[in-house]
Amino acid sequence: MTTPTREPVGSATPDVTIIGANDSRQNRTREMQLIPEALARAHMHERLREAEQGRQAERLVAARRMQRRAERASMRARRALAMAVMH
């Protein structure tokens, strides 16, 4: 009668049991089921980032428009003051 050989303690090849294989298979299945959710989350994050960039661009455009308007008002006020001083 021969005795089954056992791997030494700390061996690089662990014993794989049927339960371990089933657990591994279930984990892979669960991960596969979560992939669409992860992709949707990444897609939503990207859309939110794009929306925020769009809002920043709109704020910048509005700020430049207001700055030009203020500069024109300032020039009109200078001209009006110059005209008042000359007369």
Coordinates of N, CA, C and O in Angstrom, one line a residue:
M1 N 0.8 -1.2 0.0 CA 0.0 0.0 0.0 C 0.9 1.2 0.0 O 1.8 1.4 0.8
T2 N 0.6 2.2 -0.9 CA 1.4 3.4 -1.0 C 0.7 4.5 -0.4 O -0.6 4.6 -0.5
T3 N 1.4 5.4 0.3 CA 0.8 6.5 0.9 C 0.8 7.7 -0.1 O 1.8 7.9 -0.8
P4 N -0.2 8.5 -0.2 CA -0.2 9.6 -1.1 C 0.9 10.6 -0.7 O 1.1 10.9 0.5
T5 N 1.6 11.2 -1.7 CA 2.6 12.2 -1.4 C 1.9 13.5 -1.1 O 1.0 13.9 -1.8
R6 N 2.4 14.2 -0.1 CA 1.9 15.5 0.2 C 2.9 16.6 -0.1 O 4.1 16.3 0.0
E7 N 2.4 17.7 -0.5 CA 3.3 18.8 -0.8 C 3.9 19.3 0.6 O 3.2 19.3 1.6
P8 N 5.2 19.7 0.6 CA 5.8 20.2 1.8 C 5.1 21.5 2.2 O 4.5 22.2 1.4
V9 N 5.1 21.8 3.5 CA 4.5 23.0 4.0 C 5.2 24.2 3.4 O 6.4 24.3 3.2
G10 N 4.4 25.2 2.9 CA 4.9 26.4 2.3 C 5.2 26.1 0.8 O 5.9 26.9 0.2
S11 N 4.7 25.1 0.2 CA 4.9 24.8 -1.2 C 4.3 25.8 -2.1 O 3.3 26.5 -1.7
A12 N 4.9 26.0 -3.3 CA 4.4 27.0 -4.2 C 3.1 26.6 -4.8 O 2.3 27.4 -5.4
T13 N 2.7 25.3 -4.8 CA 1.5 24.8 -5.4 C 0.5 24.4 -4.3 O 0.6 23.3 -3.7
P14 N -0.4 25.2 -3.9 CA -1.4 24.9 -2.8 C -2.3 23.8 -3.3 O -2.6 23.7 -4.5
D15 N -2.9 23.1 -2.3 CA -3.9 22.2 -2.6 C -5.2 22.9 -3.2 O -5.6 23.9 -2.6
V16 N -5.7 22.4 -4.3 CA -6.9 23.0 -4.8 C -8.0 22.0 -4.6 O -8.0 20.9 -5.0
T17 N -9.0 22.5 -3.8 CA -10.2 21.6 -3.5 C -11.3 22.0 -4.4 O -11.3 23.0 -5.1
I18 N -12.3 21.1 -4.5 CA -13.5 21.4 -5.3 C -14.2 22.7 -4.8 O -14.6 23.5 -5.5
I19 N -14.2 22.8 -3.5 CA -14.9 24.0 -2.9 C -14.1 25.2 -3.3 O -14.7 26.2 -3.7
G20 N -12.8 25.2 -3.3 CA -12.0 26.3 -3.7 C -12.2 26.7 -5.1 O -12.3 27.8 -5.5
A21 N -12.3 25.7 -6.0 CA -12.6 25.9 -7.4 C -13.9 26.5 -7.6 O -14.1 27.4 -8.4
N22 N -14.9 26.0 -6.9 CA -16.3 26.6 -7.0 C -16.3 28.1 -6.5 O -16.9 28.9 -7.2
D23 N -15.6 28.4 -5.4 CA -15.5 29.7 -4.9 C -14.9 30.6 -6.0 O -15.3 31.7 -6.3
S24 N -13.8 30.1 -6.6 CA -13.1 30.9 -7.6 C -14.0 31.2 -8.8 O -14.0 32.3 -9.3
R25 N -14.7 30.1 -9.2 CA -15.6 30.3 -10.3 C -16.7 31.3 -10.0 O -17.1 32.1 -10.9
Q26 N -17.3 31.2 -8.8 CA -18.3 32.2 -8.4 C -17.8 33.6 -8.4 O -18.4 34.6 -8.8
N27 N -16.5 33.8 -7.9 CA -15.9 35.1 -7.9 C -15.8 35.7 -9.3 O -16.0 36.8 -9.5
R28 N -15.3 34.8 -10.2 CA -15.1 35.3 -11.6 C -16.5 35.6 -12.2 O -16.6 36.6 -12.9
T29 N -17.5 34.8 -11.9 CA -18.9 35.1 -12.4 C -19.4 36.4 -11.9 O -19.9 37.3 -12.6
R30 N -19.2 36.7 -10.6 CA -19.6 37.9 -9.9 C -18.9 39.1 -10.6 O -19.5 40.1 -10.9
E31 N -17.5 38.9 -10.8 CA -16.8 40.0 -11.4 C -17.3 40.3 -12.8 O -17.4 41.5 -13.2
M32 N -17.6 39.2 -13.5 CA -18.1 39.4 -14.9 C -19.4 40.2 -14.9 O -19.7 41.0 -15.7
Q33 N -20.3 39.9 -13.9 CA -21.6 40.5 -13.8 C -21.4 42.0 -13.4 O -22.3 42.8 -13.7
L34 N -20.3 42.3 -12.7 CA -20.1 43.7 -12.3 C -19.5 44.6 -13.3 O -19.4 45.8 -13.2
I35 N -18.9 44.0 -14.4 CA -18.2 44.8 -15.4 C -19.1 45.8 -16.0 O -18.7 47.0 -16.1
P36 N -20.4 45.5 -16.5 CA -21.2 46.6 -17.0 C -21.5 47.7 -16.1 O -21.5 48.9 -16.5
E37 N -21.6 47.4 -14.8 CA -21.8 48.4 -13.8 C -20.6 49.3 -13.7 O -20.7 50.6 -13.6
A38 N -19.4 48.7 -13.7 CA -18.2 49.5 -13.6 C -18.0 50.4 -14.9 O -17.6 51.5 -14.8
L39 N -18.4 49.8 -16.0 CA -18.3 50.6 -17.3 C -19.3 51.8 -17.2 O -18.9 52.9 -17.6
A40 N -20.5 51.5 -16.8 CA -21.5 52.6 -16.7 C -21.0 53.7 -15.7 O -21.2 54.9 -16.0
R41 N -20.4 53.3 -14.6 CA -19.9 54.2 -13.6 C -18.8 55.1 -14.2 O -18.8 56.3 -14.1
A42 N -17.9 54.5 -15.0 CA -16.8 55.2 -15.6 C -17.4 56.1 -16.7 O -16.9 57.3 -16.8
H43 N -18.4 55.7 -17.4 CA -19.0 56.5 -18.5 C -19.6 57.7 -17.8 O -19.5 58.9 -18.3
M44 N -20.4 57.5 -16.7 CA -21.1 58.6 -16.0 C -20.0 59.6 -15.5 O -20.2 60.8 -15.6
H45 N -18.9 59.1 -14.9 CA -17.9 60.0 -14.4 C -17.3 60.8 -15.5 O -17.1 62.0 -15.3
E46 N -17.1 60.2 -16.7 CA -16.6 61.0 -17.8 C -17.5 62.1 -18.3 O -17.1 63.2 -18.6
R47 N -18.8 61.7 -18.3 CA -19.8 62.7 -18.7 C -19.9 63.9 -17.7 O -20.1 65.0 -18.1
L48 N -19.8 63.6 -16.4 CA -19.8 64.6 -15.4 C -18.6 65.5 -15.6 O -18.7 66.8 -15.4
R49 N -17.5 64.9 -15.8 CA -16.2 65.7 -16.0 C -16.4 66.6 -17.2 O -16.1 67.8 -17.2
E50 N -16.9 66.1 -18.3 CA -17.2 66.9 -19.5 C -18.1 68.1 -19.3 O -17.9 69.2 -19.7
A51 N -19.2 67.8 -18.5 CA -20.2 68.8 -18.2 C -19.6 69.9 -17.3 O -19.8 71.1 -17.6
E52 N -18.7 69.5 -16.4 CA -18.0 70.5 -15.5 C -17.1 71.4 -16.4 O -17.0 72.6 -16.2
Q53 N -16.4 70.8 -17.3 CA -15.5 71.5 -18.2 C -16.3 72.5 -19.0 O -15.9 73.7 -19.2
G54 N -17.5 72.1 -19.5 CA -18.3 72.9 -20.3 C -18.8 74.1 -19.5 O -18.8 75.3 -20.0
R55 N -19.2 73.9 -18.2 CA -19.6 75.0 -17.3 C -18.5 76.0 -17.1 O -18.7 77.2 -17.1
Q56 N -17.3 75.4 -16.9 CA -16.1 76.3 -16.7 C -15.9 77.2 -17.9 O -15.6 78.4 -17.8
A57 N -16.0 76.6 -19.1 CA -15.8 77.4 -20.3 C -16.8 78.4 -20.5 O -16.5 79.6 -20.8
E58 N -18.1 78.1 -20.1 CA -19.2 79.1 -20.2 C -18.9 80.2 -19.2 O -19.2 81.4 -19.6
R59 N -18.5 79.9 -18.0 CA -18.2 81.0 -17.0 C -17.1 81.9 -17.5 O -17.1 83.1 -17.3
L60 N -16.1 81.3 -18.1 CA -14.9 82.1 -18.7 C -15.4 83.0 -19.8 O -15.0 84.2 -19.8
V61 N -16.2 82.5 -20.7 CA -16.7 83.3 -21.8 C -17.6 84.5 -21.2 O -17.4 85.6 -21.6
A62 N -18.4 84.2 -20.2 CA -19.3 85.2 -19.6 C -18.4 86.3 -18.9 O -18.6 87.5 -19.0
A63 N -17.3 85.8 -18.2 CA -16.5 86.7 -17.5 C -15.7 87.7 -18.5 O -15.6 88.9 -18.2
R64 N -15.3 87.1 -19.6 CA -14.6 87.9 -20.6 C -15.6 88.9 -21.2 O -15.2 90.1 -21.5
R65 N -16.8 88.5 -21.5 CA -17.8 89.4 -22.0 C -18.1 90.6 -21.0 O -18.1 91.7 -21.4
M66 N -18.2 90.3 -19.8 CA -18.5 91.3 -18.7 C -17.2 92.2 -18.6 O -17.4 93.4 -18.5
Q67 N -16.0 91.7 -18.8 CA -14.8 92.5 -18.7 C -14.8 93.5 -19.9 O -14.5 94.7 -19.7
R68 N -15.1 93.0 -21.1 CA -15.1 93.9 -22.2 C -16.2 95.0 -22.1 O -16.0 96.2 -22.4
R69 N -17.4 94.6 -21.5 CA -18.4 95.6 -21.3 C -18.0 96.6 -20.3 O -18.2 97.8 -20.5
A70 N -17.3 96.2 -19.2 CA -16.8 97.1 -18.2 C -15.8 98.1 -18.8 O -15.7 99.3 -18.5
E71 N -14.9 97.5 -19.6 CA -13.9 98.4 -20.3 C -14.5 99.4 -21.2 O -14.1 100.6 -21.2
R72 N -15.5 99.0 -21.9 CA -16.2 100.0 -22.8 C -16.9 101.1 -21.9 O -16.8 102.3 -22.3
A73 N -17.5 100.7 -20.9 CA -18.2 101.7 -20.0 C -17.1 102.6 -19.4 O -17.4 103.8 -19.3
S74 N -16.0 102.1 -19.0 CA -14.9 102.9 -18.5 C -14.4 103.9 -19.5 O -14.2 105.1 -19.2
M75 N -14.3 103.5 -20.8 CA -13.8 104.4 -21.8 C -14.9 105.5 -22.1 O -14.5 106.7 -22.3
R76 N -16.1 105.1 -22.0 CA -17.2 106.1 -22.2 C -17.1 107.2 -21.1 O -17.3 108.4 -21.3
A77 N -16.9 106.7 -19.9 CA -16.8 107.6 -18.7 C -15.6 108.5 -18.9 O -15.7 109.7 -18.5
R78 N -14.5 108.0 -19.3 CA -13.3 108.9 -19.5 C -13.5 109.9 -20.6 O -13.1 111.1 -20.4
R79 N -14.2 109.5 -21.7 CA -14.5 110.4 -22.7 C -15.4 111.5 -22.2 O -15.2 112.7 -22.5
A80 N -16.4 111.1 -21.5 CA -17.4 112.1 -21.0 C -16.7 113.1 -20.0 O -16.9 114.3 -20.0
L81 N -15.8 112.6 -19.2 CA -15.0 113.4 -18.3 C -14.1 114.4 -19.0 O -14.1 115.6 -18.7
A82 N -13.5 113.9 -20.1 CA -12.6 114.7 -20.9 C -13.4 115.8 -21.5 O -12.9 117.0 -21.6
M83 N -14.6 115.4 -22.1 CA -15.4 116.4 -22.7 C -15.9 117.5 -21.7 O -15.9 118.7 -22.1
A84 N -16.2 117.1 -20.5 CA -16.7 118.0 -19.5 C -15.5 119.0 -19.1 O -15.8 120.2 -18.9
V85 N -14.3 118.5 -19.0 CA -13.2 119.3 -18.6 C -12.8 120.3 -19.7 O -12.5 121.4 -19.4
M86 N -12.9 119.9 -21.0 CA -12.5 120.8 -22.1 C -13.5 121.9 -22.3 O -13.2 123.0 -22.7
H87 N -14.7 121.7 -21.9 CA -15.7 122.8 -22.1 C -15.9 123.6 -20.9 O -16.0 123.7 -19.9

